Amino acid sequence: MSQPSSSSPKPVSGGDIRDRLIIGLDVPTVDEARSIVSRIGDAGTFYKIGYQLAYAGGFEFARELIGQGKKVFLDLKLHDIGNTVEEGVRSIARMGVTFLTVHAYPQTMRAAVAGKAGSDLKILAVTVLTSYDDNDLIDAGYAPVAAAELVAKRAEQARDIGIDGIVCAATEAQAVRTIVGRNRLIVTPGIRPAGADAGDQKRIVTPAEGIRLGANHLVVARPIVKADDPRAVAEAIVDEIAKA
Ligand SMILES: O=C(O)c1cc(=O)[nH]c(=O)n1[C@@H]1O[C@H](COP(=O)(O)O)[C@@H](O)[C@H]1O
């Protein structure tokens, strides 16, 4: 049965409903990102910068957004030897971003928790990518395992290591909530407004379903940044979140 959103823990802002929508700035240039942010205006409060923009001036742009009072999720999905992850996270913790992703491997998660010590940065562990289904896991060399089962195992490990939040498909959010409890965040990509193109996402739900399934924050990129009117789409999603 769906979990009512009112019983979910508060999203990171604690109050502003707009913060529950994280807009993925998956665009090639800072100019384009800046233009989208300005068109969205006060409908967008929380932005995600991933590989595409991060490696094209996105780190400086993250500081610019923070300077404007926006929250930033740096989606770098770190995964390396422990020392490298720990020192990398230590550097990122000084930037003032709100969220950072790492892959949910135990060594990597432990290193990230050590690296962020003393800062307000929240580490999110990516369990199983939302573009993966069970066959993709076999293809990647895993012994036959359901994506949902691997998500659950990684969520348990993340909880035990002291990770702040979990990135998973909303279809797994209820199961993850029972594992991580109410004090950790659940952040779900793979969100599609009704009728939107799924693209490469395999485990998708609508914004309202994502919230009802217990997500604290929804990540949406292409349906907003590729829209003719990104502000209208962002507003419609926030409205759907508010009513869920
Ligand atoms: O960590 C993420 O944000 C992430 C994890 C995951 O499992 N799946 C996933 O889609 N994402 C990111 O969420 C965003 C989803 O983008 P759209 O499919 O365009 O809405 C992309 O920037 C992905 O990199």
PDB file of C-alpha atoms and ligand atoms in Angstrom:
ATOM      1  CA  MET A   1       0.000   0.000   0.000  1.00  0.00           C
ATOM      2  CA  SER A   2       1.214   3.520  -0.754  1.00  0.00           C
ATOM      3  CA  GLN A   3       2.726   5.455   2.094  1.00  0.00           C
ATOM      4  CA  PRO A   4       1.133   8.888   2.554  1.00  0.00           C
ATOM      5  CA  SER A   5       3.591  11.693   1.891  1.00  0.00           C
ATOM      6  CA  SER A   6       2.668  13.374   5.164  1.00  0.00           C
ATOM      7  CA  SER A   7       4.373  10.559   7.078  1.00  0.00           C
ATOM      8  CA  SER A   8       7.616  10.909   5.120  1.00  0.00           C
ATOM      9  CA  PRO A   9      10.538  12.629   6.787  1.00  0.00           C
ATOM     10  CA  LYS A  10      10.976  16.235   5.839  1.00  0.00           C
ATOM     11  CA  PRO A  11      13.010  17.029   2.736  1.00  0.00           C
ATOM     12  CA  VAL A  12      16.294  18.779   3.268  1.00  0.00           C
ATOM     13  CA  SER A  13      14.882  22.314   3.401  1.00  0.00           C
ATOM     14  CA  GLY A  14      12.438  21.311   6.068  1.00  0.00           C
ATOM     15  CA  GLY A  15       9.714  23.480   4.614  1.00  0.00           C
ATOM     16  CA  ASP A  16       9.752  24.729   1.049  1.00  0.00           C
ATOM     17  CA  ILE A  17       7.775  22.332  -1.143  1.00  0.00           C
ATOM     18  CA  ARG A  18       9.758  23.497  -4.196  1.00  0.00           C
ATOM     19  CA  ASP A  19      12.880  21.897  -2.702  1.00  0.00           C
ATOM     20  CA  ARG A  20      11.313  18.488  -3.229  1.00  0.00           C
ATOM     21  CA  LEU A  21      11.855  18.889  -6.958  1.00  0.00           C
ATOM     22  CA  ILE A  22      15.514  18.685  -7.961  1.00  0.00           C
ATOM     23  CA  ILE A  23      15.982  19.895 -11.518  1.00  0.00           C
ATOM     24  CA  GLY A  24      18.773  18.107 -13.369  1.00  0.00           C
ATOM     25  CA  LEU A  25      20.763  20.596 -15.439  1.00  0.00           C
ATOM     26  CA  ASP A  26      21.797  18.022 -18.032  1.00  0.00           C
ATOM     27  CA  VAL A  27      22.876  20.539 -20.661  1.00  0.00           C
ATOM     28  CA  PRO A  28      26.211  21.073 -22.430  1.00  0.00           C
ATOM     29  CA  THR A  29      27.129  24.623 -21.442  1.00  0.00           C
ATOM     30  CA  VAL A  30      26.959  26.975 -18.506  1.00  0.00           C
ATOM     31  CA  ASP A  31      25.277  29.572 -20.737  1.00  0.00           C
ATOM     32  CA  GLU A  32      22.458  27.157 -21.473  1.00  0.00           C
ATOM     33  CA  ALA A  33      22.167  26.177 -17.803  1.00  0.00           C
ATOM     34  CA  ARG A  34      22.110  29.821 -16.743  1.00  0.00           C
ATOM     35  CA  SER A  35      19.375  30.594 -19.249  1.00  0.00           C
ATOM     36  CA  ILE A  36      17.224  27.654 -18.061  1.00  0.00           C
ATOM     37  CA  VAL A  37      17.659  28.630 -14.404  1.00  0.00           C
ATOM     38  CA  SER A  38      16.667  32.188 -15.226  1.00  0.00           C
ATOM     39  CA  ARG A  39      13.596  31.064 -17.199  1.00  0.00           C
ATOM     40  CA  ILE A  40      12.510  28.791 -14.353  1.00  0.00           C
ATOM     41  CA  GLY A  41      12.981  31.666 -11.900  1.00  0.00           C
ATOM     42  CA  ASP A  42      11.559  31.147  -8.436  1.00  0.00           C
ATOM     43  CA  ALA A  43       9.777  27.931  -9.480  1.00  0.00           C
ATOM     44  CA  GLY A  44      13.153  26.146  -9.093  1.00  0.00           C
ATOM     45  CA  THR A  45      15.113  26.127  -5.841  1.00  0.00           C
ATOM     46  CA  PHE A  46      17.240  22.984  -6.093  1.00  0.00           C
ATOM     47  CA  TYR A  47      19.454  22.072  -9.078  1.00  0.00           C
ATOM     48  CA  LYS A  48      21.496  19.005  -9.904  1.00  0.00           C
ATOM     49  CA  ILE A  49      24.766  19.261 -11.795  1.00  0.00           C
ATOM     50  CA  GLY A  50      25.939  15.963 -13.268  1.00  0.00           C
ATOM     51  CA  TYR A  51      28.750  14.812 -15.568  1.00  0.00           C
ATOM     52  CA  GLN A  52      27.706  16.778 -18.646  1.00  0.00           C
ATOM     53  CA  LEU A  53      27.745  20.212 -17.037  1.00  0.00           C
ATOM     54  CA  ALA A  54      30.270  19.480 -14.261  1.00  0.00           C
ATOM     55  CA  TYR A  55      33.004  18.876 -16.828  1.00  0.00           C
ATOM     56  CA  ALA A  56      32.003  21.964 -18.805  1.00  0.00           C
ATOM     57  CA  GLY A  57      32.342  24.686 -16.163  1.00  0.00           C
ATOM     58  CA  GLY A  58      29.706  23.283 -13.815  1.00  0.00           C
ATOM     59  CA  PHE A  59      31.757  23.559 -10.639  1.00  0.00           C
ATOM     60  CA  GLU A  60      32.043  27.331 -10.998  1.00  0.00           C
ATOM     61  CA  PHE A  61      28.370  27.454 -11.948  1.00  0.00           C
ATOM     62  CA  ALA A  62      27.521  25.507  -8.782  1.00  0.00           C
ATOM     63  CA  ARG A  63      29.128  28.301  -6.761  1.00  0.00           C
ATOM     64  CA  GLU A  64      27.153  30.867  -8.770  1.00  0.00           C
ATOM     65  CA  LEU A  65      23.880  29.090  -7.998  1.00  0.00           C
ATOM     66  CA  ILE A  66      24.734  28.823  -4.315  1.00  0.00           C
ATOM     67  CA  GLY A  67      25.499  32.562  -4.361  1.00  0.00           C
ATOM     68  CA  GLN A  68      21.939  33.134  -5.667  1.00  0.00           C
ATOM     69  CA  GLY A  69      20.506  31.161  -2.775  1.00  0.00           C
ATOM     70  CA  LYS A  70      19.795  27.972  -4.759  1.00  0.00           C
ATOM     71  CA  LYS A  71      20.628  24.527  -3.429  1.00  0.00           C
ATOM     72  CA  VAL A  72      22.979  22.344  -5.453  1.00  0.00           C
ATOM     73  CA  PHE A  73      23.196  18.583  -5.781  1.00  0.00           C
ATOM     74  CA  LEU A  74      26.565  17.630  -7.273  1.00  0.00           C
ATOM     75  CA  ASP A  75      25.928  14.310  -8.964  1.00  0.00           C
ATOM     76  CA  LEU A  76      29.429  12.940  -9.466  1.00  0.00           C
ATOM     77  CA  LYS A  77      28.682   9.327  -8.530  1.00  0.00           C
ATOM     78  CA  LEU A  78      32.143   8.894  -7.080  1.00  0.00           C
ATOM     79  CA  HIS A  79      33.735   5.457  -6.929  1.00  0.00           C
ATOM     80  CA  ASP A  80      37.480   4.916  -6.470  1.00  0.00           C
ATOM     81  CA  ILE A  81      39.917   3.653  -3.857  1.00  0.00           C
ATOM     82  CA  GLY A  82      39.036   4.831  -0.379  1.00  0.00           C
ATOM     83  CA  ASN A  83      41.754   7.472  -0.015  1.00  0.00           C
ATOM     84  CA  THR A  84      40.859   9.110  -3.323  1.00  0.00           C
ATOM     85  CA  VAL A  85      37.153   9.218  -2.495  1.00  0.00           C
ATOM     86  CA  GLU A  86      37.781  10.562   1.009  1.00  0.00           C
ATOM     87  CA  GLU A  87      40.045  13.389  -0.170  1.00  0.00           C
ATOM     88  CA  GLY A  88      37.764  14.194  -3.121  1.00  0.00           C
ATOM     89  CA  VAL A  89      34.760  14.446  -0.837  1.00  0.00           C
ATOM     90  CA  ARG A  90      36.781  16.635   1.559  1.00  0.00           C
ATOM     91  CA  SER A  91      37.401  19.093  -1.300  1.00  0.00           C
ATOM     92  CA  ILE A  92      33.755  19.035  -2.413  1.00  0.00           C
ATOM     93  CA  ALA A  93      32.563  19.566   1.173  1.00  0.00           C
ATOM     94  CA  ARG A  94      34.204  23.009   1.085  1.00  0.00           C
ATOM     95  CA  MET A  95      32.108  24.120  -1.923  1.00  0.00           C
ATOM     96  CA  GLY A  96      28.860  24.552  -0.032  1.00  0.00           C
ATOM     97  CA  VAL A  97      26.829  22.078  -2.094  1.00  0.00           C
ATOM     98  CA  THR A  98      23.946  20.279  -0.379  1.00  0.00           C
ATOM     99  CA  PHE A  99      24.096  16.751  -1.857  1.00  0.00           C
ATOM    100  CA  LEU A 100      26.830  14.633  -3.425  1.00  0.00           C
ATOM    101  CA  THR A 101      26.391  11.155  -4.906  1.00  0.00           C
ATOM    102  CA  VAL A 102      28.703   8.171  -4.568  1.00  0.00           C
ATOM    103  CA  HIS A 103      28.098   4.629  -5.758  1.00  0.00           C
ATOM    104  CA  ALA A 104      26.828   2.376  -2.969  1.00  0.00           C
ATOM    105  CA  TYR A 105      29.946   0.245  -2.570  1.00  0.00           C
ATOM    106  CA  PRO A 106      30.928  -0.205   1.081  1.00  0.00           C
ATOM    107  CA  GLN A 107      34.542   1.042   0.762  1.00  0.00           C
ATOM    108  CA  THR A 108      33.387   4.061  -1.202  1.00  0.00           C
ATOM    109  CA  MET A 109      30.573   4.906   1.207  1.00  0.00           C
ATOM    110  CA  ARG A 110      32.851   4.624   4.264  1.00  0.00           C
ATOM    111  CA  ALA A 111      35.403   6.903   2.614  1.00  0.00           C
ATOM    112  CA  ALA A 112      32.738   9.464   1.693  1.00  0.00           C
ATOM    113  CA  VAL A 113      31.408   9.563   5.254  1.00  0.00           C
ATOM    114  CA  ALA A 114      34.962  10.150   6.537  1.00  0.00           C
ATOM    115  CA  GLY A 115      35.584  12.868   3.936  1.00  0.00           C
ATOM    116  CA  LYS A 116      32.495  14.909   4.726  1.00  0.00           C
ATOM    117  CA  ALA A 117      33.098  14.907   8.506  1.00  0.00           C
ATOM    118  CA  GLY A 118      32.521  18.307  10.055  1.00  0.00           C
ATOM    119  CA  SER A 119      30.616  19.710   7.044  1.00  0.00           C
ATOM    120  CA  ASP A 120      26.911  20.059   6.204  1.00  0.00           C
ATOM    121  CA  LEU A 121      27.298  18.072   2.980  1.00  0.00           C
ATOM    122  CA  LYS A 122      24.900  15.144   2.661  1.00  0.00           C
ATOM    123  CA  ILE A 123      26.125  12.010   0.938  1.00  0.00           C
ATOM    124  CA  LEU A 124      23.646  10.090  -1.198  1.00  0.00           C
ATOM    125  CA  ALA A 125      24.430   6.510  -2.168  1.00  0.00           C
ATOM    126  CA  VAL A 126      23.302   5.391  -5.627  1.00  0.00           C
ATOM    127  CA  THR A 127      22.042   1.825  -5.221  1.00  0.00           C
ATOM    128  CA  VAL A 128      21.172   0.424  -8.665  1.00  0.00           C
ATOM    129  CA  LEU A 129      20.884   2.897 -11.528  1.00  0.00           C
ATOM    130  CA  THR A 130      17.326   3.484 -12.706  1.00  0.00           C
ATOM    131  CA  SER A 131      18.334   2.632 -16.272  1.00  0.00           C
ATOM    132  CA  TYR A 132      19.212  -0.906 -15.124  1.00  0.00           C
ATOM    133  CA  ASP A 133      16.867  -3.849 -14.969  1.00  0.00           C
ATOM    134  CA  ASP A 134      17.636  -7.406 -13.876  1.00  0.00           C
ATOM    135  CA  ASN A 135      19.090  -8.321 -17.294  1.00  0.00           C
ATOM    136  CA  ASP A 136      21.419  -5.321 -17.285  1.00  0.00           C
ATOM    137  CA  LEU A 137      22.849  -6.534 -13.960  1.00  0.00           C
ATOM    138  CA  ILE A 138      23.590  -9.958 -15.459  1.00  0.00           C
ATOM    139  CA  ASP A 139      25.125  -8.199 -18.443  1.00  0.00           C
ATOM    140  CA  ALA A 140      27.370  -6.261 -16.047  1.00  0.00           C
ATOM    141  CA  GLY A 141      28.697  -9.509 -14.566  1.00  0.00           C
ATOM    142  CA  TYR A 142      26.487  -9.896 -11.485  1.00  0.00           C
ATOM    143  CA  ALA A 143      25.250 -13.343 -10.540  1.00  0.00           C
ATOM    144  CA  PRO A 144      21.508 -13.400 -11.307  1.00  0.00           C
ATOM    145  CA  VAL A 145      19.966 -10.995  -8.807  1.00  0.00           C
ATOM    146  CA  ALA A 146      16.823  -8.873  -8.982  1.00  0.00           C
ATOM    147  CA  ALA A 147      17.574  -5.141  -9.101  1.00  0.00           C
ATOM    148  CA  ALA A 148      15.209  -4.701  -6.136  1.00  0.00           C
ATOM    149  CA  GLU A 149      17.176  -7.250  -4.095  1.00  0.00           C
ATOM    150  CA  LEU A 150      20.484  -5.515  -4.776  1.00  0.00           C
ATOM    151  CA  VAL A 151      18.934  -2.144  -3.945  1.00  0.00           C
ATOM    152  CA  ALA A 152      17.811  -3.548  -0.576  1.00  0.00           C
ATOM    153  CA  LYS A 153      21.235  -4.981   0.226  1.00  0.00           C
ATOM    154  CA  ARG A 154      22.986  -1.718  -0.651  1.00  0.00           C
ATOM    155  CA  ALA A 155      20.458   0.317   1.333  1.00  0.00           C
ATOM    156  CA  GLU A 156      21.215  -1.814   4.399  1.00  0.00           C
ATOM    157  CA  GLN A 157      24.939  -1.273   3.936  1.00  0.00           C
ATOM    158  CA  ALA A 158      24.451   2.473   3.420  1.00  0.00           C
ATOM    159  CA  ARG A 159      22.385   2.700   6.605  1.00  0.00           C
ATOM    160  CA  ASP A 160      24.981   0.780   8.631  1.00  0.00           C
ATOM    161  CA  ILE A 161      27.787   3.008   7.316  1.00  0.00           C
ATOM    162  CA  GLY A 162      25.882   6.196   8.182  1.00  0.00           C
ATOM    163  CA  ILE A 163      25.094   7.525   4.698  1.00  0.00           C
ATOM    164  CA  ASP A 164      22.603  10.439   4.690  1.00  0.00           C
ATOM    165  CA  GLY A 165      20.386   9.299   1.854  1.00  0.00           C
ATOM    166  CA  ILE A 166      19.682   6.765  -0.860  1.00  0.00           C
ATOM    167  CA  VAL A 167      19.176   7.242  -4.579  1.00  0.00           C
ATOM    168  CA  CYS A 168      16.907   4.546  -5.992  1.00  0.00           C
ATOM    169  CA  ALA A 169      13.970   4.125  -8.340  1.00  0.00           C
ATOM    170  CA  ALA A 170      10.702   5.184  -6.734  1.00  0.00           C
ATOM    171  CA  THR A 171       9.461   1.654  -7.362  1.00  0.00           C
ATOM    172  CA  GLU A 172      11.874   0.595  -4.601  1.00  0.00           C
ATOM    173  CA  ALA A 173      11.277   3.543  -2.251  1.00  0.00           C
ATOM    174  CA  GLN A 174       8.859   1.802   0.102  1.00  0.00           C
ATOM    175  CA  ALA A 175      11.156  -1.176   0.577  1.00  0.00           C
ATOM    176  CA  VAL A 176      14.126   1.156   1.094  1.00  0.00           C
ATOM    177  CA  ARG A 177      12.176   3.202   3.649  1.00  0.00           C
ATOM    178  CA  THR A 178      11.612   0.137   5.801  1.00  0.00           C
ATOM    179  CA  ILE A 179      15.359  -0.477   5.732  1.00  0.00           C
ATOM    180  CA  VAL A 180      16.747   3.027   6.282  1.00  0.00           C
ATOM    181  CA  GLY A 181      14.020   4.392   8.562  1.00  0.00           C
ATOM    182  CA  ARG A 182      12.587   7.880   8.709  1.00  0.00           C
ATOM    183  CA  ASN A 183      15.754   9.849   9.288  1.00  0.00           C
ATOM    184  CA  ARG A 184      17.473   9.185   5.995  1.00  0.00           C
ATOM    185  CA  LEU A 185      16.554  10.752   2.697  1.00  0.00           C
ATOM    186  CA  ILE A 186      15.229   8.913  -0.327  1.00  0.00           C
ATOM    187  CA  VAL A 187      15.909  10.663  -3.624  1.00  0.00           C
ATOM    188  CA  THR A 188      14.355   9.206  -6.764  1.00  0.00           C
ATOM    189  CA  PRO A 189      15.210   9.843 -10.421  1.00  0.00           C
ATOM    190  CA  GLY A 190      13.334   8.001 -13.165  1.00  0.00           C
ATOM    191  CA  ILE A 191      10.371  10.365 -12.730  1.00  0.00           C
ATOM    192  CA  ARG A 192       8.146  11.080 -15.696  1.00  0.00           C
ATOM    193  CA  PRO A 193       5.051  13.301 -15.769  1.00  0.00           C
ATOM    194  CA  ALA A 194       2.165  11.372 -17.350  1.00  0.00           C
ATOM    195  CA  GLY A 195       2.717  11.032 -21.091  1.00  0.00           C
ATOM    196  CA  ALA A 196       6.403  12.085 -21.055  1.00  0.00           C
ATOM    197  CA  ASP A 197       8.970  10.049 -22.977  1.00  0.00           C
ATOM    198  CA  ALA A 198      10.780   7.484 -20.760  1.00  0.00           C
ATOM    199  CA  GLY A 199      14.036   7.822 -22.716  1.00  0.00           C
ATOM    200  CA  ASP A 200      16.621   5.392 -21.303  1.00  0.00           C
ATOM    201  CA  GLN A 201      14.903   5.108 -17.895  1.00  0.00           C
ATOM    202  CA  LYS A 202      13.488   1.665 -17.110  1.00  0.00           C
ATOM    203  CA  ARG A 203      11.983   1.896 -13.612  1.00  0.00           C
ATOM    204  CA  ILE A 204       9.835   5.047 -13.904  1.00  0.00           C
ATOM    205  CA  VAL A 205       6.856   6.554 -12.046  1.00  0.00           C
ATOM    206  CA  THR A 206       4.964   9.882 -12.136  1.00  0.00           C
ATOM    207  CA  PRO A 207       5.825  12.698  -9.687  1.00  0.00           C
ATOM    208  CA  ALA A 208       2.696  12.054  -7.592  1.00  0.00           C
ATOM    209  CA  GLU A 209       3.467   8.333  -7.379  1.00  0.00           C
ATOM    210  CA  GLY A 210       7.072   9.055  -6.408  1.00  0.00           C
ATOM    211  CA  ILE A 211       5.939  11.191  -3.485  1.00  0.00           C
ATOM    212  CA  ARG A 212       3.243   8.727  -2.439  1.00  0.00           C
ATOM    213  CA  LEU A 213       5.829   5.948  -2.455  1.00  0.00           C
ATOM    214  CA  GLY A 214       7.842   7.926   0.108  1.00  0.00           C
ATOM    215  CA  ALA A 215      10.491   9.865  -1.846  1.00  0.00           C
ATOM    216  CA  ASN A 216      11.718  13.025  -0.127  1.00  0.00           C
ATOM    217  CA  HIS A 217      13.055  14.518  -3.352  1.00  0.00           C
ATOM    218  CA  LEU A 218      12.367  13.798  -7.026  1.00  0.00           C
ATOM    219  CA  VAL A 219      15.054  14.301  -9.674  1.00  0.00           C
ATOM    220  CA  VAL A 220      13.764  15.384 -13.094  1.00  0.00           C
ATOM    221  CA  ALA A 221      16.006  16.500 -15.945  1.00  0.00           C
ATOM    222  CA  ARG A 222      14.978  16.044 -19.599  1.00  0.00           C
ATOM    223  CA  PRO A 223      11.222  16.574 -19.144  1.00  0.00           C
ATOM    224  CA  ILE A 224      12.071  20.051 -17.770  1.00  0.00           C
ATOM    225  CA  VAL A 225      15.283  21.183 -19.462  1.00  0.00           C
ATOM    226  CA  LYS A 226      14.168  20.070 -22.918  1.00  0.00           C
ATOM    227  CA  ALA A 227      10.681  21.552 -22.577  1.00  0.00           C
ATOM    228  CA  ASP A 228       9.596  24.621 -24.554  1.00  0.00           C
ATOM    229  CA  ASP A 229       8.501  26.143 -21.260  1.00  0.00           C
ATOM    230  CA  PRO A 230      10.686  24.702 -18.456  1.00  0.00           C
ATOM    231  CA  ARG A 231       9.066  26.917 -15.835  1.00  0.00           C
ATOM    232  CA  ALA A 232       5.574  25.635 -16.642  1.00  0.00           C
ATOM    233  CA  VAL A 233       6.711  22.002 -16.393  1.00  0.00           C
ATOM    234  CA  ALA A 234       8.541  22.650 -13.104  1.00  0.00           C
ATOM    235  CA  GLU A 235       5.494  24.414 -11.672  1.00  0.00           C
ATOM    236  CA  ALA A 236       3.204  21.585 -12.755  1.00  0.00           C
ATOM    237  CA  ILE A 237       5.464  19.030 -11.056  1.00  0.00           C
ATOM    238  CA  VAL A 238       5.641  21.060  -7.825  1.00  0.00           C
ATOM    239  CA  ASP A 239       1.861  21.321  -7.935  1.00  0.00           C
ATOM    240  CA  GLU A 240       1.580  17.553  -8.378  1.00  0.00           C
ATOM    241  CA  ILE A 241       3.967  17.058  -5.432  1.00  0.00           C
ATOM    242  CA  ALA A 242       1.880  19.387  -3.267  1.00  0.00           C
ATOM    243  CA  LYS A 243      -1.305  17.465  -4.045  1.00  0.00           C
ATOM    244  CA  ALA A 244       0.152  13.939  -3.778  1.00  0.00           C
TER     245      ALA A 244
HETATM  246  O1  LIG B   1      22.136   9.909  -9.262  1.00  0.00           O
HETATM  247  C1  LIG B   1      21.237  10.262 -10.034  1.00  0.00           C
HETATM  248  O2  LIG B   1      20.760  11.397  -9.980  1.00  0.00           O
HETATM  249  C2  LIG B   1      20.665   9.258 -10.926  1.00  0.00           C
HETATM  250  C3  LIG B   1      20.680   7.948 -10.477  1.00  0.00           C
HETATM  251  C4  LIG B   1      19.949   6.972 -11.177  1.00  0.00           C
HETATM  252  O3  LIG B   1      19.888   5.821 -10.773  1.00  0.00           O
HETATM  253  N1  LIG B   1      19.290   7.340 -12.300  1.00  0.00           N
HETATM  254  C5  LIG B   1      19.307   8.622 -12.787  1.00  0.00           C
HETATM  255  O4  LIG B   1      18.639   8.899 -13.804  1.00  0.00           O
HETATM  256  N2  LIG B   1      20.053   9.571 -12.138  1.00  0.00           N
HETATM  257  C6  LIG B   1      20.183  10.933 -12.711  1.00  0.00           C
HETATM  258  O5  LIG B   1      18.901  11.559 -12.712  1.00  0.00           O
HETATM  259  C7  LIG B   1      18.722  12.326 -13.898  1.00  0.00           C
HETATM  260  C8  LIG B   1      17.482  11.834 -14.591  1.00  0.00           C
HETATM  261  O6  LIG B   1      17.336  12.515 -15.795  1.00  0.00           O
HETATM  262  P1  LIG B   1      16.022  12.406 -16.696  1.00  0.00           P
HETATM  263  O7  LIG B   1      15.850  10.950 -17.028  1.00  0.00           O
HETATM  264  O8  LIG B   1      16.352  13.232 -17.894  1.00  0.00           O
HETATM  265  O9  LIG B   1      14.900  12.958 -15.859  1.00  0.00           O
HETATM  266  C9  LIG B   1      19.993  12.183 -14.724  1.00  0.00           C
HETATM  267  O10 LIG B   1      20.778  13.341 -14.506  1.00  0.00           O
HETATM  268  C10 LIG B   1      20.684  10.966 -14.150  1.00  0.00           C
HETATM  269  O11 LIG B   1      22.094  11.106 -14.182  1.00  0.00           O
END
